[in-house]
Coordinates of C-alpha atoms and ligand atoms in Angstrom, one line a residue:
X1 CA -138.2 40.9 207.8
X2 CA -135.4 40.2 205.3
X3 CA -136.3 40.2 201.6
X4 CA -135.1 38.1 198.8
X5 CA -135.8 38.7 195.1
X6 CA -135.6 35.5 193.1
X7 CA -135.0 35.9 189.3
X8 CA -136.7 33.3 187.1
X9 CA -139.9 31.3 186.7
X10 CA -139.3 27.6 186.7
X11 CA -139.4 24.6 189.1
X12 CA -136.0 25.5 190.4
X13 CA -137.1 29.0 191.3
X14 CA -140.3 27.7 193.0
X15 CA -138.1 25.2 195.1
X16 CA -135.7 28.1 196.1
X17 CA -138.7 30.2 197.0
X18 CA -140.4 27.4 199.0
X19 CA -137.2 27.0 201.0
X20 CA -136.6 30.7 201.6
X21 CA -140.2 31.5 202.4
X22 CA -139.6 29.9 205.8
X23 CA -136.8 32.3 206.5
X24 CA -137.6 35.6 204.8
X25 CA -140.0 37.5 202.6
X26 CA -140.0 36.2 199.0
X27 CA -140.3 38.3 195.9
X28 CA -139.9 37.0 192.4
X29 CA -139.4 38.3 188.9
X30 CA -141.4 37.1 187.1
X31 CA -142.1 34.0 189.3
X32 CA -144.9 31.5 188.6
X33 CA -148.3 30.5 190.1
X34 CA -146.6 28.3 192.7
X35 CA -144.4 31.1 193.9
X36 CA -147.4 33.4 194.0
X37 CA -148.9 31.3 196.8
X38 CA -145.9 31.9 199.1
X39 CA -144.5 35.3 197.9
X40 CA -145.0 38.3 195.7
X41 CA -144.5 38.0 191.9
X42 CA -143.5 41.1 189.9
X43 CA -144.1 41.2 186.1
X44 CA -141.1 42.2 184.0
X45 CA -138.3 41.1 181.7
X46 CA -135.3 39.4 183.3
X47 CA -133.3 40.3 180.3
X48 CA -133.6 44.0 181.1
X49 CA -130.8 44.2 183.7
X50 CA -131.6 47.9 184.6
X51 CA -135.2 47.0 185.2
X52 CA -134.2 44.1 187.5
X53 CA -131.9 46.4 189.5
X54 CA -134.7 49.0 189.7
X55 CA -137.1 46.4 191.2
X56 CA -134.5 45.2 193.6
X57 CA -134.0 48.8 194.9
X58 CA -137.7 49.6 194.9
X59 CA -138.6 46.7 197.1
X60 CA -135.3 47.1 199.2
X61 CA -134.2 43.5 198.5
X62 CA -131.5 42.4 200.9
X63 CA -130.5 39.7 198.5
X64 CA -131.1 39.0 194.8
X65 CA -130.9 35.3 193.9
X66 CA -130.5 34.5 190.2
X67 CA -132.0 31.2 188.9
X68 CA -131.3 30.9 185.2
X69 CA -127.9 31.3 183.5
X70 CA -128.8 33.8 180.8
X71 CA -129.1 36.9 183.1
X72 CA -125.7 35.8 184.7
X73 CA -124.1 35.5 181.3
X74 CA -125.4 39.0 180.4
X75 CA -123.8 40.4 183.6
X76 CA -126.8 40.9 185.9
X77 CA -124.7 40.1 189.0
X78 CA -122.2 42.9 188.0
X79 CA -124.9 45.4 187.5
X80 CA -126.5 44.6 190.8
X81 CA -123.2 44.7 192.7
X82 CA -122.2 48.0 191.0
X83 CA -125.3 49.5 192.6
X84 CA -124.5 48.2 196.1
X85 CA -127.0 45.3 196.0
X86 CA -126.1 41.9 197.3
X87 CA -126.4 39.2 194.6
X88 CA -126.0 35.4 194.9
X89 CA -124.7 34.5 191.4
X90 CA -121.4 35.0 189.6
X91 CA -120.4 37.9 187.5
X92 CA -120.2 37.9 183.7
X93 CA -116.6 36.9 183.5
X94 CA -116.9 34.0 186.0
X95 CA -120.1 32.9 184.3
X96 CA -118.1 32.1 181.2
X97 CA -117.4 28.8 182.8
X98 CA -120.9 27.9 181.6
X99 CA -121.2 30.4 178.7
X100 CA -118.1 29.2 176.9
X101 CA -117.3 25.5 176.9
X102 CA -114.0 26.4 175.2
X103 CA -113.0 28.7 178.1
X104 CA -114.2 26.0 180.6
X105 CA -112.1 23.3 178.8
X106 CA -109.0 25.4 178.6
X107 CA -109.3 26.4 182.3
X108 CA -109.9 22.7 183.3
X109 CA -106.8 21.7 181.5
X110 CA -104.8 24.5 183.0
X111 CA -106.0 23.7 186.5
X112 CA -105.4 20.0 186.1
X113 CA -109.1 19.1 186.6
X114 CA -109.8 15.5 185.4
X115 CA -111.8 15.8 182.2
X116 CA -112.2 14.0 178.9
X117 CA -109.4 14.5 176.4
X118 CA -110.5 17.4 174.2
X119 CA -109.7 20.1 171.7
X120 CA -111.2 23.5 171.2
X121 CA -111.9 23.9 167.5
X122 CA -112.5 27.2 165.8
X123 CA -113.0 26.0 162.2
X124 CA -114.5 23.0 160.6
X125 CA -111.1 21.6 159.5
X126 CA -109.9 21.8 163.1
X127 CA -113.0 19.9 164.2
X128 CA -112.4 17.3 161.5
X129 CA -108.8 16.9 162.6
X130 CA -109.9 16.4 166.3
X131 CA -112.5 13.8 165.5
X132 CA -110.0 12.0 163.2
X133 CA -107.5 12.0 166.1
X134 CA -110.0 10.5 168.5
X135 CA -110.9 7.9 165.9
X136 CA -107.3 6.9 165.5
X137 CA -107.0 6.6 169.3
X138 CA -110.0 4.2 169.1
X139 CA -112.2 6.6 171.0
X140 CA -115.7 7.8 170.3
X141 CA -116.3 11.6 170.1
X142 CA -118.6 14.1 171.7
X143 CA -119.2 17.4 169.8
X144 CA -120.2 20.4 171.9
X145 CA -121.2 23.9 170.7
X146 CA -119.1 26.2 172.9
X147 CA -121.6 28.9 173.5
X148 CA -124.9 28.9 175.5
X149 CA -127.3 26.7 173.6
X150 CA -130.2 26.3 176.1
X151 CA -129.0 23.0 177.4
X152 CA -128.8 21.6 173.8
X153 CA -125.7 21.8 171.6
X154 CA -124.1 18.6 172.8
X155 CA -124.0 15.6 170.5
X156 CA -122.7 12.3 171.9
X157 CA -121.6 10.3 168.9
X158 CA -121.1 6.6 168.3
X159 CA -118.6 6.8 165.5
X160 CA -116.6 9.0 163.1
X161 CA -119.5 9.4 160.7
X162 CA -121.9 10.7 163.3
X163 CA -119.2 13.1 164.6
X164 CA -118.6 14.6 161.2
X165 CA -122.4 15.1 160.8
X166 CA -122.6 16.7 164.2
X167 CA -119.7 19.0 163.2
X168 CA -121.5 19.9 160.0
X169 CA -124.7 20.7 161.8
X170 CA -123.1 22.6 164.6
X171 CA -120.4 24.6 162.8
X172 CA -121.7 24.9 159.3
X173 CA -125.5 24.8 159.4
X174 CA -125.3 26.6 162.8
X175 CA -128.2 24.5 164.2
X176 CA -127.5 25.9 167.7
X177 CA -126.9 29.4 166.3
X178 CA -123.7 31.4 167.0
X179 CA -123.0 29.1 169.9
X180 CA -121.7 26.6 167.4
X181 CA -119.1 28.7 165.7
X182 CA -116.6 27.3 168.1
X183 CA -116.9 23.7 169.3
X184 CA -115.2 21.4 171.8
X185 CA -114.5 18.0 170.5
X186 CA -113.8 15.5 173.3
X187 CA -113.6 11.9 174.1
X188 CA -116.8 10.1 175.0
X189 CA -116.6 8.7 178.5
X190 CA -118.8 5.9 179.8
X191 CA -120.1 5.8 183.3
X192 CA -122.7 7.1 185.8
X193 CA -123.4 10.8 186.2
X194 CA -124.2 12.9 189.3
X195 CA -124.5 16.6 190.0
X196 CA -122.6 18.5 192.7
X197 CA -123.9 21.9 193.7
X198 CA -121.3 23.8 195.6
X199 CA -121.8 27.2 197.2
X200 CA -118.6 29.2 196.5
X201 CA -117.1 32.5 197.5
X202 CA -113.7 33.1 196.1
X203 CA -111.7 30.0 196.9
X204 CA -114.0 29.0 199.9
X205 CA -116.7 26.5 199.2
X206 CA -119.3 24.2 200.7
X207 CA -121.3 21.5 198.8
X208 CA -125.0 21.0 199.1
X209 CA -126.2 17.4 199.3
X210 CA -125.4 15.5 196.1
X211 CA -128.1 14.7 193.5
X212 CA -128.7 12.9 190.3
X213 CA -130.6 14.1 187.3
X214 CA -132.4 12.0 184.7
X215 CA -131.8 13.7 181.4
X216 CA -133.4 11.4 178.9
X217 CA -137.1 11.5 178.1
X218 CA -137.9 7.8 178.4
X219 CA -137.6 5.1 181.0
X220 CA -134.3 3.3 181.0
X221 CA -132.4 6.4 179.9
X222 CA -133.7 6.2 176.4
X223 CA -135.1 8.8 174.0
X224 CA -134.0 12.4 173.4
X225 CA -132.3 14.6 176.0
X226 CA -134.5 16.9 178.0
X227 CA -134.0 19.7 180.5
X228 CA -134.4 16.9 183.2
X229 CA -137.2 14.4 183.9
X230 CA -136.5 13.9 187.6
X231 CA -133.9 13.9 190.4
X232 CA -132.9 12.1 193.5
X233 CA -130.9 13.2 196.5
X234 CA -128.9 11.7 198.0
X235 CA -127.6 9.4 195.3
X236 CA -127.2 6.0 196.9
X237 CA -124.1 5.1 194.9
X238 CA -122.2 8.3 195.5
X239 CA -120.1 7.9 198.6
X240 CA -118.8 10.6 200.9
X241 CA -115.3 9.8 199.6
X242 CA -116.4 10.4 196.1
X243 CA -117.8 13.8 197.0
X244 CA -114.6 14.8 198.8
X245 CA -112.6 13.6 195.7
X246 CA -114.8 15.7 193.4
X247 CA -114.4 18.7 195.6
X248 CA -110.6 18.3 195.8
X249 CA -110.0 17.6 192.1
X250 CA -112.8 19.5 190.4
X251 CA -114.1 22.3 192.5
X252 CA -111.1 23.6 194.4
X253 CA -108.7 23.8 191.5
X254 CA -111.1 25.6 189.2
X255 CA -111.8 28.2 191.9
X256 CA -108.1 28.6 192.4
X257 CA -107.6 29.1 188.7
X258 CA -110.4 31.7 188.6
X259 CA -108.9 33.5 191.5
X260 CA -105.5 33.5 189.9
X261 CA -107.1 35.4 187.1
X262 CA -108.4 38.0 189.5
X263 CA -111.9 36.6 189.5
X264 CA -114.1 36.1 192.5
X265 CA -116.8 33.5 192.1
X266 CA -119.9 34.2 194.3
X267 CA -122.7 31.8 193.8
X268 CA -123.4 28.1 193.2
X269 CA -121.0 26.1 191.0
X270 CA -122.8 23.1 189.5
X271 CA -120.3 20.4 188.5
X272 CA -121.7 17.8 186.0
X273 CA -119.7 14.7 186.9
X274 CA -119.2 11.3 185.5
X275 CA -117.6 8.3 187.3
X276 CA -115.7 6.0 184.9
X277 CA -113.9 3.0 186.3
X278 CA -114.0 4.5 189.8
X279 CA -112.5 7.8 188.6
X280 CA -114.4 11.1 188.7
X281 CA -114.4 13.3 185.6
X282 CA -115.9 16.8 185.0
X283 CA -118.2 16.9 182.0
X284 CA -119.2 20.5 182.5
X285 CA -119.6 23.4 184.8
X286 CA -122.8 25.4 185.2
X287 CA -123.0 28.6 187.1
X288 CA -126.4 28.2 188.6
X289 CA -128.6 25.7 190.5
X290 CA -129.6 22.6 188.5
X291 CA -133.2 22.1 187.5
X292 CA -134.6 19.6 188.7
X293 CA -131.8 18.7 191.1
X294 CA -132.6 21.8 193.2
X295 CA -136.1 20.6 193.9
X296 CA -134.8 17.4 195.6
X297 CA -131.8 19.1 197.2
X298 CA -133.6 22.0 199.0
X299 CA -136.3 19.7 200.3
X300 CA -133.5 18.0 202.3
X301 CA -131.8 21.2 203.7
X302 CA -132.0 22.3 207.3
X303 CA -132.4 25.9 208.4
X304 CA -130.1 28.7 207.5
X305 CA -130.3 28.7 203.7
X306 CA -131.1 32.4 203.5
X307 CA -128.1 33.3 205.7
X308 CA -125.9 31.0 203.7
X309 CA -126.8 32.7 200.4
X310 CA -126.7 36.2 201.9
X311 CA -123.2 35.7 203.4
X312 CA -121.9 34.2 200.2
X313 CA -123.3 37.0 198.2
X314 CA -121.5 39.4 200.4
X315 CA -118.2 37.7 199.8
X316 CA -118.1 35.8 203.1
X317 CA -117.2 32.2 203.6
X318 CA -120.1 29.8 202.9
X319 CA -121.2 28.4 206.3
X320 CA -122.4 24.8 206.3
X321 CA -126.0 24.2 207.2
X322 CA -127.8 21.0 208.3
X323 CA -129.1 18.3 206.1
X324 CA -132.3 16.3 206.9
X325 CA -131.8 12.6 207.0
X326 CA -134.6 11.9 204.6
X327 CA -134.2 11.1 200.9
X328 CA -136.0 13.1 198.2
X329 CA -137.2 12.1 194.8
X330 CA -138.6 14.6 192.2
X331 CA -140.7 13.3 189.3
X332 CA -141.1 15.9 186.5
X333 CA -144.6 16.0 184.9
X334 CA -144.3 17.1 181.3
X335 CA -146.6 18.2 178.5
X336 CA -147.3 15.5 175.9
X337 CA -144.7 15.7 173.1
X338 CA -142.0 17.3 175.2
X339 CA -139.1 17.8 174.4
X340 CA -140.6 18.2 170.9
X341 CA -143.6 20.3 170.2
X342 CA -146.4 20.4 172.8
X343 CA -149.7 22.1 173.4
X344 CA -150.0 25.0 175.9
X345 CA -153.0 26.5 177.8
X346 CA -154.5 23.1 178.9
X347 CA -156.5 23.2 182.1
X348 CA -154.9 21.7 185.2
X349 CA -156.4 20.1 188.2
X350 CA -154.3 19.9 191.3
X351 CA -155.2 18.4 194.7
X352 CA -156.4 21.0 197.2
X353 CA -154.0 19.5 199.7
X354 CA -151.0 17.4 198.8
X355 CA -150.2 14.2 200.7
X356 CA -147.9 14.4 203.7
X357 CA -144.2 14.5 202.9
X358 CA -144.8 15.7 199.3
X359 CA -144.4 19.1 197.7
X360 CA -145.7 20.2 194.3
X361 CA -143.4 22.5 192.5
X362 CA -144.8 24.6 189.6
X363 CA -142.6 24.9 186.5
X364 CA -144.5 25.5 183.3
X365 CA -147.8 26.7 184.6
X366 CA -149.7 30.0 184.2
X367 CA -153.0 31.6 185.3
X368 CA -155.6 32.3 182.6
X369 CA -158.7 34.2 183.9
X370 CA -157.8 32.8 187.3
X371 CA -157.6 29.2 186.2
X372 CA -154.4 27.2 186.2
X373 CA -153.2 26.1 182.8
X374 CA -150.1 24.5 181.3
X375 CA -147.5 26.9 179.9
X376 CA -144.3 24.9 179.3
X377 CA -142.8 21.6 178.5
X378 CA -141.9 20.7 182.1
X379 CA -145.1 21.6 184.0
X380 CA -144.5 20.4 187.6
X381 CA -142.1 18.7 189.8
X382 CA -143.7 16.3 192.2
X383 CA -141.3 15.8 195.2
X384 CA -141.5 13.1 197.8
X385 CA -139.5 12.9 201.0
X386 CA -139.0 9.6 202.9
X387 CA -136.7 7.6 205.2
X388 CA -135.4 5.8 202.1
X389 CA -135.2 6.6 198.4
X390 CA -137.8 3.9 197.8
X391 CA -140.3 5.5 200.2
X392 CA -139.6 9.0 198.9
X393 CA -140.1 7.6 195.4
X394 CA -143.5 6.0 196.4
X395 CA -144.7 9.4 197.8
X396 CA -143.5 11.4 194.7
X397 CA -145.4 9.1 192.4
X398 CA -148.5 9.2 194.6
X399 CA -148.5 13.0 194.2
X400 CA -147.7 12.7 190.4
X401 CA -150.9 10.6 190.0
X402 CA -153.0 13.3 191.7
X403 CA -152.2 16.1 189.2
X404 CA -154.3 16.1 186.1
X405 CA -153.9 17.7 182.7
X406 CA -154.3 16.4 179.1
X407 CA -151.2 14.7 177.8
X408 CA -149.5 14.5 181.2
X409 CA -146.4 12.4 180.9
X410 CA -143.6 11.3 183.3
X411 CA -140.9 8.7 183.6
X412 CA -141.8 5.8 185.8
X413 CA -138.2 4.9 186.9
X414 CA -137.0 8.0 188.7
X415 CA -135.2 6.8 191.8
X416 CA -135.6 3.1 190.9
X417 CA -132.1 1.7 191.6
X418 CA -131.3 -1.8 190.8
X419 CA -128.5 -2.0 193.3
Ligands
LIG501 P1 -123.0 18.9 179.1 O1 -124.0 20.0 178.7 O2 -121.6 19.2 178.7 O3 -123.2 18.4 180.4 O4 -123.5 17.6 178.2 C1 -124.8 17.2 178.3 C2 -124.8 15.7 178.5 O5 -124.0 15.1 177.5 C3 -124.1 15.2 179.8 O6 -124.9 15.2 180.9 C4 -123.7 13.8 179.4 O7 -124.8 12.9 179.5 C5 -123.3 14.0 178.0 N1 -121.9 14.2 177.8 C6 -121.2 15.4 177.8 N2 -119.9 15.2 177.7 C7 -119.7 13.8 177.6 C8 -118.6 13.0 177.5 N3 -117.3 13.5 177.4 N4 -118.8 11.7 177.5 C9 -120.0 11.1 177.5 N5 -121.1 11.9 177.7 C10 -121.0 13.2 177.7
LIG502 N1 -130.4 19.4 185.4 C1 -129.4 19.9 184.5 C2 -129.3 21.4 184.4 O1 -129.9 22.1 185.2 O2 -128.6 21.8 183.6

């Protein structure tokens, strides 16, 4: 049987493992208790690239699938490929699309990708000048640390004063570390966001079903930003035409620009998009699957996911696979206090059998003396499938109610569309 080695330990990785376990033998480094039920987890440090390659060779993995961005930014895909292993995930130079917002912005502009007006600033005074320029244009600024900042590092500002404070914190106080030495200052756009996950090989691509993520901690999109509190796929307000437009204006040109630089992108390109006045803009690229978008997206995929990833990893054209007609909604169950400080090691009770048309994805869980305990901010993703978003949502919440741990919190409006 074919073997896949999945790198990572979150809800995204459990979802990928759940999907692939129907088609091949699943191994994970380090994995989590959910993955352990359907595959084999190997202890180890994903930051040790040589160790990852050794494991892949030892288990004779046919494919290595990398979940989080950090190993990709460090060059894991290059190390694996140099040893003749097949990896789904871009190399270090391609991964700069996520690792450097300055590089991404410059390439977007070069490629003609619609994106907010912006400036790459390498000193505080350049940053000041950029926010002043936006202010004079009557626009509100966004200040982004250029480097990898664990999903933080972006400050969406209401006015000039907030932008100057954000610049100070990012560039001078280095609140996001070295990532903030260079910033991108850009115009704040207004609109609705969605995520497009596109499987890419060179300039060839095929997009997975669209999804939407809920980034804010509280209902009604209030409260602090988080890693993601839930997801929906498909997104009712995103039309087929809008997806084609995004592919043509945002995915294809950036792949062409990479290719013109001699780069060969092999993996998933995650475009974070905003629709303002009917026009689609690119807010950011990520070089990996989204979390928790992936939980809802893979629940809706037909057969052939393993072959799709394998062929793409080998440099072949991504071959489209089927899509189930159902909608999927994922509700993320978090530890009390998240995204701030929270307790770990709290006992968890999960139902021995989940209701039909639901899947419980583990994210921040661990085994302690055999018992399941909390081990992270985002603890589970409760996914429901149904003929409509409303029905999928009802099932996801039914499952969310059945899981118990002290301090359990979740948003109550995931997938609740007013229109
Ligand atoms: P990013 O990491 O660049 O996607 O930024 C994180 C979040 O900040 C996005 O999902 C948006 O909600 C918000 N954001 C980023 N750029 C902009 C922008 N130009 N205008 C408005 N909101 C933005
Ligand atoms: N859901 C957003 C992310 O994965 O970055």
